[in-house]
Tab-separated table of C-alpha atoms and ligand atoms in Angstrom:
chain	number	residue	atom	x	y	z
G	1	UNK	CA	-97.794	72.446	24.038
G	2	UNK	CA	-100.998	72.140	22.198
G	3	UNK	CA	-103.335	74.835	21.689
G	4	UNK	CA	-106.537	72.869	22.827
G	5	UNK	CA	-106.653	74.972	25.910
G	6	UNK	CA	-105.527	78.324	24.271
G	7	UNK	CA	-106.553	81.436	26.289
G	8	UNK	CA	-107.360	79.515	29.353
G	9	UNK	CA	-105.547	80.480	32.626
G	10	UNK	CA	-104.229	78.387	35.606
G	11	UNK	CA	-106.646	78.042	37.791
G	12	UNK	CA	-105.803	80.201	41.429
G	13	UNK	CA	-108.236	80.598	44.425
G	14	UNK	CA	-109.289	83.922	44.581
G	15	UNK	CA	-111.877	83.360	47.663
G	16	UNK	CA	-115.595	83.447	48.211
G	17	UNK	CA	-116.236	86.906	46.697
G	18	UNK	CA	-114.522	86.264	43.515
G	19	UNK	CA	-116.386	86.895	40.296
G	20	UNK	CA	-114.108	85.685	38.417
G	21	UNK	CA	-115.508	82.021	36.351
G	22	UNK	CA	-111.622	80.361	35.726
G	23	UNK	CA	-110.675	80.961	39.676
G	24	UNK	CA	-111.389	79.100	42.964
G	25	UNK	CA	-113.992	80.093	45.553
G	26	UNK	CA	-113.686	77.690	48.135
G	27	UNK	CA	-111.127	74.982	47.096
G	28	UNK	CA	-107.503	76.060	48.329
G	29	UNK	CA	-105.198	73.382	47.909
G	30	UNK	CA	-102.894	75.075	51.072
G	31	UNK	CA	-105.761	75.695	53.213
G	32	UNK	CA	-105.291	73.739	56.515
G	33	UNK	CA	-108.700	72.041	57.524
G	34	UNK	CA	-108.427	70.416	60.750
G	35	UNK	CA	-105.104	70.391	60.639
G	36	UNK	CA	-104.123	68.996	57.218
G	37	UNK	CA	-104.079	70.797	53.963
G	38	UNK	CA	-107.667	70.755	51.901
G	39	UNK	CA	-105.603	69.129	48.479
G	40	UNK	CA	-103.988	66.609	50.849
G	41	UNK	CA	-107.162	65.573	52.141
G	42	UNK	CA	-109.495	65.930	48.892
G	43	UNK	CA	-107.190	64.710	46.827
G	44	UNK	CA	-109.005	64.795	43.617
G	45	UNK	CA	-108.696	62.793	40.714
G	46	UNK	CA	-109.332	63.294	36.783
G	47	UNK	CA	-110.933	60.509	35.111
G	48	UNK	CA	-109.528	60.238	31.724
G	49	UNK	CA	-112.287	58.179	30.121
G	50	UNK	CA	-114.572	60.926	30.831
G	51	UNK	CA	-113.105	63.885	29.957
G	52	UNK	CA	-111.008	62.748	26.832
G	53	UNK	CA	-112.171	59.536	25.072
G	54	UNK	CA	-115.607	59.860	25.798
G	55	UNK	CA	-117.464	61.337	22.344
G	56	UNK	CA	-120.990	62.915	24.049
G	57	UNK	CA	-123.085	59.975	22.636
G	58	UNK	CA	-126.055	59.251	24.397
G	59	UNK	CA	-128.590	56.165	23.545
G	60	UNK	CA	-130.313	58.303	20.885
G	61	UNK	CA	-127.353	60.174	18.953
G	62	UNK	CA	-123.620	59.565	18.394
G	63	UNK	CA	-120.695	61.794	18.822
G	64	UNK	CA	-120.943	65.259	19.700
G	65	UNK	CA	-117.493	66.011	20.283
G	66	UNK	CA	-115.285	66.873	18.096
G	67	UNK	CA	-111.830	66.260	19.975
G	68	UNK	CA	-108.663	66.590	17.584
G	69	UNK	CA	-107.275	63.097	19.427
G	70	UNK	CA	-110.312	61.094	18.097
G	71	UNK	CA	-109.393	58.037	16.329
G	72	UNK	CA	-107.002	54.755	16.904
G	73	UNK	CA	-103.688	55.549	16.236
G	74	UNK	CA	-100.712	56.257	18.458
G	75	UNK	CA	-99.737	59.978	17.190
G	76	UNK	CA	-103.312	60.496	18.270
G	77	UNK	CA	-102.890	58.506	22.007
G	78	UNK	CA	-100.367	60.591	22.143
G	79	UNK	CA	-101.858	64.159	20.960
G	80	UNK	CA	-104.616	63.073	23.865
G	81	UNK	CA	-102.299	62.389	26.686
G	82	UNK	CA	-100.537	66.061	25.808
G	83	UNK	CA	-104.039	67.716	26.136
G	84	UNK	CA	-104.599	65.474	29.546
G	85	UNK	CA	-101.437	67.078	31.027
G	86	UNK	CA	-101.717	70.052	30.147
G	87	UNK	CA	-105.785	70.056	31.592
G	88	UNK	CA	-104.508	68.793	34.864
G	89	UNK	CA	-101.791	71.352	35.215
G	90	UNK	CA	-104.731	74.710	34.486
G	91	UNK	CA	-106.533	72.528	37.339
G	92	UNK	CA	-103.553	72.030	39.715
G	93	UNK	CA	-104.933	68.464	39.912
G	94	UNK	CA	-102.727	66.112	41.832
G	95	UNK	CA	-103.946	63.051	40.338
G	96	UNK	CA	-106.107	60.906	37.722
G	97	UNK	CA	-107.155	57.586	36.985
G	98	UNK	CA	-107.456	55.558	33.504
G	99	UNK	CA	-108.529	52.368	32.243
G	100	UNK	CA	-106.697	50.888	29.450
G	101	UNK	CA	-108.431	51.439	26.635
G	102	UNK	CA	-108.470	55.049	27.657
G	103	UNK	CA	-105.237	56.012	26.491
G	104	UNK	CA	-104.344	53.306	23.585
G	105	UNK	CA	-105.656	52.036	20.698
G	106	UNK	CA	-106.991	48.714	20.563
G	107	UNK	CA	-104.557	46.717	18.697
G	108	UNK	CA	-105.484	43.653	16.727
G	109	UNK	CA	-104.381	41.069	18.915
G	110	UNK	CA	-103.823	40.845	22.563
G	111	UNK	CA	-99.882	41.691	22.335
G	112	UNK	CA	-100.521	44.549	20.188
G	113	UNK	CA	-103.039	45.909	22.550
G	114	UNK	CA	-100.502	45.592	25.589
G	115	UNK	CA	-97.218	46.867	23.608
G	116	UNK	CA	-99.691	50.383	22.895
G	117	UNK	CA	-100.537	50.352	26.390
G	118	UNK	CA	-96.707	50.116	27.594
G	119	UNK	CA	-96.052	52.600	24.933
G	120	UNK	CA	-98.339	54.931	26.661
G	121	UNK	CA	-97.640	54.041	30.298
G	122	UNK	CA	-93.843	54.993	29.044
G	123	UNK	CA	-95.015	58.144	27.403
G	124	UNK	CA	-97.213	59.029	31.074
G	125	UNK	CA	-93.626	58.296	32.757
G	126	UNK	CA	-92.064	61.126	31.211
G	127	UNK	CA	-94.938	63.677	31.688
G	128	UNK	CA	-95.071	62.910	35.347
G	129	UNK	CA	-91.586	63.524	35.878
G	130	UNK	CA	-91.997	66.687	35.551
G	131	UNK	CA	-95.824	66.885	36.575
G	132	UNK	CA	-97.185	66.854	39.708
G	133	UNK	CA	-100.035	64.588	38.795
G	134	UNK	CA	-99.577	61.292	40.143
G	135	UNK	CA	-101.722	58.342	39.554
G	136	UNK	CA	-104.612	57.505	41.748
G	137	UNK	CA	-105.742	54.441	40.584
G	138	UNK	CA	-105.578	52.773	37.058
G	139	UNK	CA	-108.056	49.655	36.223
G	140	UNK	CA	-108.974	47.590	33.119
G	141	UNK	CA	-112.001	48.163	30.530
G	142	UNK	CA	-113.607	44.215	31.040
G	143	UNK	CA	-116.921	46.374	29.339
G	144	UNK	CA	-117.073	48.098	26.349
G	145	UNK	CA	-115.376	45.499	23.825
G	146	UNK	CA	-117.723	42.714	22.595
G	147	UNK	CA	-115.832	40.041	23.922
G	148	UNK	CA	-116.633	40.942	27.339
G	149	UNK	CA	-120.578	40.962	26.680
G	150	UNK	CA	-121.079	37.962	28.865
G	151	UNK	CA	-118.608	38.821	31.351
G	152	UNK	CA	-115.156	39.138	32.116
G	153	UNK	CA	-114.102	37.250	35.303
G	154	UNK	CA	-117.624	35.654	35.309
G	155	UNK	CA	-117.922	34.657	31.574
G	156	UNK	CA	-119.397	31.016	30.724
G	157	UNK	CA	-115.892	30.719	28.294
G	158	UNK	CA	-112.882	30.052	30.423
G	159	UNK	CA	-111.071	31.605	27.006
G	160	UNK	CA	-112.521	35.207	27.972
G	161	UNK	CA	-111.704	34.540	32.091
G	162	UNK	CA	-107.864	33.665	30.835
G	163	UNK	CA	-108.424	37.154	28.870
G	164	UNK	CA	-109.715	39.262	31.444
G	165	UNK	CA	-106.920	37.613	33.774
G	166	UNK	CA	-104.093	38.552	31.308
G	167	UNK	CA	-105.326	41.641	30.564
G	168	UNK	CA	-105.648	42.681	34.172
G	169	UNK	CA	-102.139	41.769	34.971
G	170	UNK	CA	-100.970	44.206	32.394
G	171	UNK	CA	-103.099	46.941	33.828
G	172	UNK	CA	-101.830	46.436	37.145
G	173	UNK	CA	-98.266	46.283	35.959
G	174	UNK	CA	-99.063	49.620	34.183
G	175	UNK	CA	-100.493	51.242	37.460
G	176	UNK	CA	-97.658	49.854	39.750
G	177	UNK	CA	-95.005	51.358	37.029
G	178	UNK	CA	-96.625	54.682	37.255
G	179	UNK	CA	-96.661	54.712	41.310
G	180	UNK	CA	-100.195	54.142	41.403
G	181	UNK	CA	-101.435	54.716	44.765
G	182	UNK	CA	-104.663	52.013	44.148
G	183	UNK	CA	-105.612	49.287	41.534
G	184	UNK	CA	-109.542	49.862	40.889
G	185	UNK	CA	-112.086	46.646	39.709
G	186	UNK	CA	-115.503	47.513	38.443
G	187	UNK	CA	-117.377	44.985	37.113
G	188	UNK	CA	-119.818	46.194	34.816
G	189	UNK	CA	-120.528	42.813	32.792
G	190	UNK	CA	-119.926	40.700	35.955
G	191	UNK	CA	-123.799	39.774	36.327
G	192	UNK	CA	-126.335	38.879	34.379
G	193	UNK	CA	-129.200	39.750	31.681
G	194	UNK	CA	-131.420	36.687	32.310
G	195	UNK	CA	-130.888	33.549	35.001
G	196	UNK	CA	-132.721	31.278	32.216
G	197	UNK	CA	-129.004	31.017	30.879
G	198	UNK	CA	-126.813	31.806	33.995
G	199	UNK	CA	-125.406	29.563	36.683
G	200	UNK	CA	-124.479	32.064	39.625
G	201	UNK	CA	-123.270	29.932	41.640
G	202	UNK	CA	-120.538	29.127	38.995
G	203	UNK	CA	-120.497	32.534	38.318
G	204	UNK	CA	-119.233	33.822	41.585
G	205	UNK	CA	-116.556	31.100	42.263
G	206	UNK	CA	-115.444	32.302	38.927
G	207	UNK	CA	-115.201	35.887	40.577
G	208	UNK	CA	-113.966	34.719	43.364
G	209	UNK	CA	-110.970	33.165	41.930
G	210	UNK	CA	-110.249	36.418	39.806
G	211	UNK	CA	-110.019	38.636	42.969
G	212	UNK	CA	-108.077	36.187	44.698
G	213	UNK	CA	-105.751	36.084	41.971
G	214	UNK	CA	-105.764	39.782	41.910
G	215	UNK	CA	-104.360	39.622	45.756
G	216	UNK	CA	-101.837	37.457	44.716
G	217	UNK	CA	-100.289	38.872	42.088
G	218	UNK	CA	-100.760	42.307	43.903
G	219	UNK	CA	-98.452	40.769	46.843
G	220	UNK	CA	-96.254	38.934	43.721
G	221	UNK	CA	-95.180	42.339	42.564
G	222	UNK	CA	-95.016	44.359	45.738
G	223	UNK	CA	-97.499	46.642	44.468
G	224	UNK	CA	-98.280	48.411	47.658
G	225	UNK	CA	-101.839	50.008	47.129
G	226	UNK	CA	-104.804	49.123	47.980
G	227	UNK	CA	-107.286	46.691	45.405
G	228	UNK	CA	-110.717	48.483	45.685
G	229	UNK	CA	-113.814	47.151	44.095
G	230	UNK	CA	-116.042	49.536	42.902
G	231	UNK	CA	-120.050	48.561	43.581
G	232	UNK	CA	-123.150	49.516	41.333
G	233	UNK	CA	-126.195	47.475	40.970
G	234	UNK	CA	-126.914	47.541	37.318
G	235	UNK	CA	-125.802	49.322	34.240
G	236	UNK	CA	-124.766	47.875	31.779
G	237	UNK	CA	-125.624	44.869	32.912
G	238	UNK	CA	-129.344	44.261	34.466
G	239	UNK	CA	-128.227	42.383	37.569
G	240	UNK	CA	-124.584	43.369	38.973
G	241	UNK	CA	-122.855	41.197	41.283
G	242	UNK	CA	-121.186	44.126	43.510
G	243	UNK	CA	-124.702	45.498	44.489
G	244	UNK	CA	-123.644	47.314	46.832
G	245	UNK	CA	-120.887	48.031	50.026
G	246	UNK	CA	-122.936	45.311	51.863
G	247	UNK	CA	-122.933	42.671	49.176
G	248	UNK	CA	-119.109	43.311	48.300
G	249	UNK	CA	-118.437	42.225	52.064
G	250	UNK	CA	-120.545	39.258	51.980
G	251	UNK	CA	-118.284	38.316	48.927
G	252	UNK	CA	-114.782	39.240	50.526
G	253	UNK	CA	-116.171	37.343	53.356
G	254	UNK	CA	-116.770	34.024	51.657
G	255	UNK	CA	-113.206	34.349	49.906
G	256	UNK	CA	-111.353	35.165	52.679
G	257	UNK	CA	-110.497	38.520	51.037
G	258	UNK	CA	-112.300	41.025	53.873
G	259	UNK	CA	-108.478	42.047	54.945
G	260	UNK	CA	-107.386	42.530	51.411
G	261	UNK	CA	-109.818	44.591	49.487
G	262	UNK	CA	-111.418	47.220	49.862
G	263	UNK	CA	-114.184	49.876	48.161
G	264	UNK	CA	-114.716	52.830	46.069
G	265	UNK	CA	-117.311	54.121	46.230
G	266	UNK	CA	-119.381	56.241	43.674
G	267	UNK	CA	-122.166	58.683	44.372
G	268	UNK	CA	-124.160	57.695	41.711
G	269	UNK	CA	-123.879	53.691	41.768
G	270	UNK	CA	-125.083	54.467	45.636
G	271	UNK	CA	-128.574	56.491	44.675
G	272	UNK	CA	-128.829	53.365	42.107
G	273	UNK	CA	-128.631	51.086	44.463
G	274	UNK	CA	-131.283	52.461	46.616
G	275	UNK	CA	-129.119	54.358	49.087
G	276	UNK	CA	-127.727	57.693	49.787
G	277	UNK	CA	-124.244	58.397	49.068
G	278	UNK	CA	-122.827	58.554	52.994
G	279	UNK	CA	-124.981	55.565	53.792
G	280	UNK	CA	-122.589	53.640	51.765
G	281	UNK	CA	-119.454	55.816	53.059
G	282	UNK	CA	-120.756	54.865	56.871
G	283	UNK	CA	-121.240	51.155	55.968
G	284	UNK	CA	-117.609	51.061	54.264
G	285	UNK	CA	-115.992	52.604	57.134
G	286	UNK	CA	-117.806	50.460	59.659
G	287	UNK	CA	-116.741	47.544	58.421
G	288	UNK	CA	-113.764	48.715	57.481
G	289	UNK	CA	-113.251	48.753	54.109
G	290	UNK	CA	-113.722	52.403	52.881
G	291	UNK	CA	-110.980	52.881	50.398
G	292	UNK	CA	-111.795	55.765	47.959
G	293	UNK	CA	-114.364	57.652	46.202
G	294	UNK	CA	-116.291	58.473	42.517
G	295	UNK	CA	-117.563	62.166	43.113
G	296	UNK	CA	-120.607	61.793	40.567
G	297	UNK	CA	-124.061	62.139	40.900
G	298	UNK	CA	-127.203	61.079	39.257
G	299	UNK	CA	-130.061	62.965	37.938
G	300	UNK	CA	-132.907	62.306	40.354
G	301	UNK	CA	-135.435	61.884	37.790
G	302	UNK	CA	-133.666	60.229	35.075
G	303	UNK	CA	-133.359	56.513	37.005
G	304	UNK	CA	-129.915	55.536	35.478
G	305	UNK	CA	-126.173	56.555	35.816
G	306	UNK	CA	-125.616	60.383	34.255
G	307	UNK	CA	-122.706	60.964	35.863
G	308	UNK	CA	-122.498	64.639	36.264
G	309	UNK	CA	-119.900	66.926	37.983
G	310	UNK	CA	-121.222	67.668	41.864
G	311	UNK	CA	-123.129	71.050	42.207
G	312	UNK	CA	-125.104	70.257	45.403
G	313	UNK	CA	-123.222	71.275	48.757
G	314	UNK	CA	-125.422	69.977	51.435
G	315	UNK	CA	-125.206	66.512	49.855
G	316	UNK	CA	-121.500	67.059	49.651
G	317	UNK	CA	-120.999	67.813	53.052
G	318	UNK	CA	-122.421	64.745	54.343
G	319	UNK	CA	-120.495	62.888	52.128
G	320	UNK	CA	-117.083	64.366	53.195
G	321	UNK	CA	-118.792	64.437	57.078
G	322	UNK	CA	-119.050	60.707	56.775
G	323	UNK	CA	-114.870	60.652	55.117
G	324	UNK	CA	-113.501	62.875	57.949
G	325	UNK	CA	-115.319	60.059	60.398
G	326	UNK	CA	-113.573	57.310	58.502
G	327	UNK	CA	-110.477	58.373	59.384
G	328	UNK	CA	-109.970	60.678	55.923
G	329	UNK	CA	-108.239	58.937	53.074
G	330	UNK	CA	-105.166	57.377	53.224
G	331	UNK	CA	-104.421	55.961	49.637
G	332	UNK	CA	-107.833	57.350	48.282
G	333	UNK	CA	-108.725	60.160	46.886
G	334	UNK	CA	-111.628	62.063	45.411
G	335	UNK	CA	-112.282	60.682	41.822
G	336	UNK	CA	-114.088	62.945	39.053
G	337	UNK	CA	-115.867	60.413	37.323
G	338	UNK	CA	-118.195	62.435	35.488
G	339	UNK	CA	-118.708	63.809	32.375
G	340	UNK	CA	-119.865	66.950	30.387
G	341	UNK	CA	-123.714	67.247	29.280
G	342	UNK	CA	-123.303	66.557	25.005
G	343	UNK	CA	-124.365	69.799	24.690
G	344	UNK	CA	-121.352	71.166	26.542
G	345	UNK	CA	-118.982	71.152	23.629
G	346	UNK	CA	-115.885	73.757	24.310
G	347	UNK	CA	-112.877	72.817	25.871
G	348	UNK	CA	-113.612	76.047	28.326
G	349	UNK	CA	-116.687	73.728	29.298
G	350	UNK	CA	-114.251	70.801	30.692
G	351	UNK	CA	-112.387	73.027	32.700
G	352	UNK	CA	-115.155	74.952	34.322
G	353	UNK	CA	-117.177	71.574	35.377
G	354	UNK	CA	-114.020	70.736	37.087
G	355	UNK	CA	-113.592	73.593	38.911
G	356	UNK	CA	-117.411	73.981	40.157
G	357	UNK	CA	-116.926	70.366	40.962
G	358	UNK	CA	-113.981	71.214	43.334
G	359	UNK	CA	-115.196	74.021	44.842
G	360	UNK	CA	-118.679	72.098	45.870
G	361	UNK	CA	-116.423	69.322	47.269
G	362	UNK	CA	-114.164	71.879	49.286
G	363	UNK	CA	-117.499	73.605	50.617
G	364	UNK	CA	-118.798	70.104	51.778
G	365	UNK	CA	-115.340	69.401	53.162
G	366	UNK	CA	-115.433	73.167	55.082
G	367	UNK	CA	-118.731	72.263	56.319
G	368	UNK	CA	-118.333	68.577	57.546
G	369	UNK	CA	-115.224	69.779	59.475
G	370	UNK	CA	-116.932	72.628	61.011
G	371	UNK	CA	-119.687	70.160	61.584
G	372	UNK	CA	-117.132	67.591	63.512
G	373	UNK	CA	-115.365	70.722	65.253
G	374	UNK	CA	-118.722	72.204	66.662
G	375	UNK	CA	-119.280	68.284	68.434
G	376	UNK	CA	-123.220	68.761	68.641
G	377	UNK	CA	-124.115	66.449	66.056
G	378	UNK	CA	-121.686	63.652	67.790
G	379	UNK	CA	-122.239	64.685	71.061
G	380	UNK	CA	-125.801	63.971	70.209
G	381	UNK	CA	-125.569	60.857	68.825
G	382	UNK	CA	-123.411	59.388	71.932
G	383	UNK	CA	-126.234	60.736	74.107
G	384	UNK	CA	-129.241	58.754	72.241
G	385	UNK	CA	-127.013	55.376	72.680
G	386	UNK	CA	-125.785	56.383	76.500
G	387	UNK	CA	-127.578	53.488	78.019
G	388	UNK	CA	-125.537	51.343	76.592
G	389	UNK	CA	-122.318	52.268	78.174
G	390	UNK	CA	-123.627	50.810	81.649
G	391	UNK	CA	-122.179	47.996	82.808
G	392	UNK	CA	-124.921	46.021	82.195
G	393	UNK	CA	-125.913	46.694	78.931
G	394	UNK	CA	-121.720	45.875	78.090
G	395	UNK	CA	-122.297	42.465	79.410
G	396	UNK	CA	-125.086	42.118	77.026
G	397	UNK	CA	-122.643	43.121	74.288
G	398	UNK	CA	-119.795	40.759	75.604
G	399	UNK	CA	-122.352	38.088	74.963
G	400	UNK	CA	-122.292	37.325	78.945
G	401	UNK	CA	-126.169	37.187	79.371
G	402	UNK	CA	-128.803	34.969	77.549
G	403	UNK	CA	-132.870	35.935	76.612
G	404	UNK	CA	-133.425	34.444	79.912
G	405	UNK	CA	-130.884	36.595	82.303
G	406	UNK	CA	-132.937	39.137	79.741
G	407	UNK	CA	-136.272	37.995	81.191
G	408	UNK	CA	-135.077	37.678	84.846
G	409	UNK	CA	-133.301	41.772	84.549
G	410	UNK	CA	-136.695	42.941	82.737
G	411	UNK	CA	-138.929	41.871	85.625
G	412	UNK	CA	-136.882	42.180	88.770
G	413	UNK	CA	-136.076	45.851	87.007
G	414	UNK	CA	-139.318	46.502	86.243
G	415	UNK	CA	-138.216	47.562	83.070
G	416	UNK	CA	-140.771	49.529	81.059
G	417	UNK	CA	-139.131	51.572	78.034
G	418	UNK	CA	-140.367	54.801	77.135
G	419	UNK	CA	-139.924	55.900	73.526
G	420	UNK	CA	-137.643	58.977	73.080
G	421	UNK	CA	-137.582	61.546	70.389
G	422	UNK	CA	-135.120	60.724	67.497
G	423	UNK	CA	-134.904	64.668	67.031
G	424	UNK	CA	-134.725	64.597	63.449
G	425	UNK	CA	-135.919	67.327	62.529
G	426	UNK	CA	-133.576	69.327	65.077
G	427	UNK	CA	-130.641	67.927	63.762
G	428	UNK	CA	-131.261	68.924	60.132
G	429	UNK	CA	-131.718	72.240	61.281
G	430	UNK	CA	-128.206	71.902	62.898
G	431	UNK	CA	-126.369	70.291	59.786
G	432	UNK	CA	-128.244	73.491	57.878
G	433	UNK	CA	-126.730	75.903	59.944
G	434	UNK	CA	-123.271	74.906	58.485
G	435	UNK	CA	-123.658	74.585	54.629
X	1	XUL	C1	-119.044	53.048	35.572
X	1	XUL	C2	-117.925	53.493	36.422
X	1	XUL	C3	-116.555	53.179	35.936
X	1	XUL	C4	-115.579	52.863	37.043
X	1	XUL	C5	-114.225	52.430	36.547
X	1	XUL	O1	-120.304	53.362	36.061
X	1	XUL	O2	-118.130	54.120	37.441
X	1	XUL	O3	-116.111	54.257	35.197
X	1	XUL	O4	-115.396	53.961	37.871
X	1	XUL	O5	-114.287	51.370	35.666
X	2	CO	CO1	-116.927	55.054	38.868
């Protein structure tokens, strides 16, 4: 036991009317919504990156934190993962996520870097024995060290790809070890600064053969999860490869991969890409790839990735409206990659944002269910595209008539549309009568 946390109580649900800052309002891990329990279909996720190896820097200052595990040896690796555990045990969270240079030092060679990582992966063996944390997804950091600055999969030097290749097989062979439920790929260097020195078409056979050696190996080991590539449109780099949901399927498309991948997908990367959050949740699950989520938003003003905890309900409850219509999660979860303000220096301060975070996304979850179980929003929708259940307009869809049977229906019909009210404004009235 370490005394990071000293003085901090387990976090309970007390209800709404609680006053109480270290308790639950809203998020009740037995709570059956729509018949499944709210932890079994929120399951959330700590991000270790985010709440302990990331120092409060911003591009203006350096460290602010002062976290007792700071600096590159094992003892210290260690000291961290003890403080991890014992944060996701206050929290009652049932799982987290790392990359691997997370949780070990780097070492000075590539075999030095993977015997601290299978160090630690032995050391997170024991904990979760008798944890209940499990592991939602683990992935590799192809970003921060400098030999990744032109890419990892989609580096000009086939010496880096062989790198990134190696050093992914040793961060899948950590996540499978630990029961992983997903293997997560975010390429944050796969794109470009200028095209004055890039080849992209290069560049994304280059990807393509990563991913698809990704499958393979995936299959090799029997690693059951699912692969999920995580989109964002720039940051770090200027132009990102996985733009977006839409561009990710274009790209599984062209490799053949659409059955063997799928996404997860992060609030912010979304609103950077131009979108809303459940636009990119309804694109996923229509073409049927939603895997898994990153609960972290932007600032609105600020134009780039903050990633801060979720604090706004209405946005959450579309989000979770547009999970319950995919089906839920089945080996995803509900990822908290976000991190503290720099200011927000006490360890009382990472437990808190985690627990407003929860209760916003168990609010949002409360709502989009009572939103589903009411039916008006969906029995509204089916009404606007009615016509097209006829048995005409399913022949269109079946591809049995051509622009001219088109023609010949429109005048013999005497077709002549009338425009009908999208009811916009209605409808938001109805989503704000449930959050
Ligand atoms: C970066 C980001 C990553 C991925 C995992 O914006 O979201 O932390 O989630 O590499
Ligand atoms: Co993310």
């Amino acid at each position: 036991m370490t005394d990071f946390f000293a003085g901090l109580p387990k976090i309970a649900y007390e209800g709404p009317d609680s006053t109480n800052d270290f308790s639950f309002r809203h998020y009740n891990p037995d709570e059956t919504v729509m018949g499944k329990r709210m932890e079994d279909h929120l399951r959330f996720a700590i991000a270790y990156w985010h709440s302990f190896a990331w120092p409060g820097g911003d591009p203006f200052g350096g460290q602010t934190f002062q976290r007792p595990w700071f600096g590159d040896t094992m003892d210290l690796a260690r000291l961290k993962a003890d403080v991890a555990f014992e944060m996701f045990d206050i929290l009652g969270a049932p799982f987290f996520c790392f990359h691997d240079a997370d949780v070990r030092p780097e070492g000075a060679d590539f075999a030095e870097s993977t015997r601290n990582l299978e160090e630690i992966v032995d050391y997170f063996g024991q904990k979760m024995e008798t944890s209940k944390t499990k592991l939602l997804w683990g992935t590799a950091n192809l970003f921060s060290h400098r030999r990744f600055m032109s890419g990892a999969a989609t580096n000009p030097d086939p010496d880096v790809f062989a790198y990134a290749g190696a050093t992914i097989k040793t961060c899948m062979d950590a996540t499978h070890k630990l029961g992983g439920a997903n293997y997560v790929l975010w390429g944050g260097r796969e794109g470009y600064e200028t095209l004055l020195n890039t080849d992209l078409s290069r560049e994304s056979e280059q990807a393509g053969r990563m991913l698809s050696m990704v499958v393979d190996y995936k299959h090799k080991i029997g690693f059951k999860g699912a692969i999920l590539i995580e989109p964002k449109p720039q940051e770090p780099t200027k132009h990102q490869y996985d733009y977006d949901v839409a561009t990710v399927y274009g790209f599984l498309k062209r490799f053949g991969l659409e059955n063997e991948v799928k996404v997860n997908i992060e609030q912010g990367h979304a609103i950077l890409a131009g979108h809303s959050f459940e636009h990119e949740l309804a694109m996923a699950s229509s073409l049927g790839l939603f895997g898994s989520i990153d609960i972290n938003r932007n600032d609105y003003q600020s134009g780039w990735d903050t990633d801060q905890f979720p604090n706004n309900v209405p946005e959450m409850a579309l989000a979770f409206y547009e999970v319950l219509k995919a089906g839920g999660f089945t080996t995803g979860g509900t990822n908290f990659d976000a991190k503290l303000r720099r200011q927000s220096l006490d360890p009382e301060d990472l437990i808190l944002a985690h627990v407003g975070g929860m209760d916003a996304c168990a609010r949002g979850l409360k709502a989009a269910a009572a939103m589903l179980e009411d039916g008006t929003l969906e029995a509204l929708r089916a009404e606007r595209y009615a016509g097209w259940d006829s048995d005409e307009s399913q022949k269109i869809l079946r591809g049995e008539r051509s622009l001219g049977d088109l023609e010949s229906h429109v005048r013999s019909a005497g077709i002549n549309p009338e425009p009908r009210s999208g009811r916009q404004e209605r409808l938001e009235n109805l989503v704000n009568r449930f959050v």
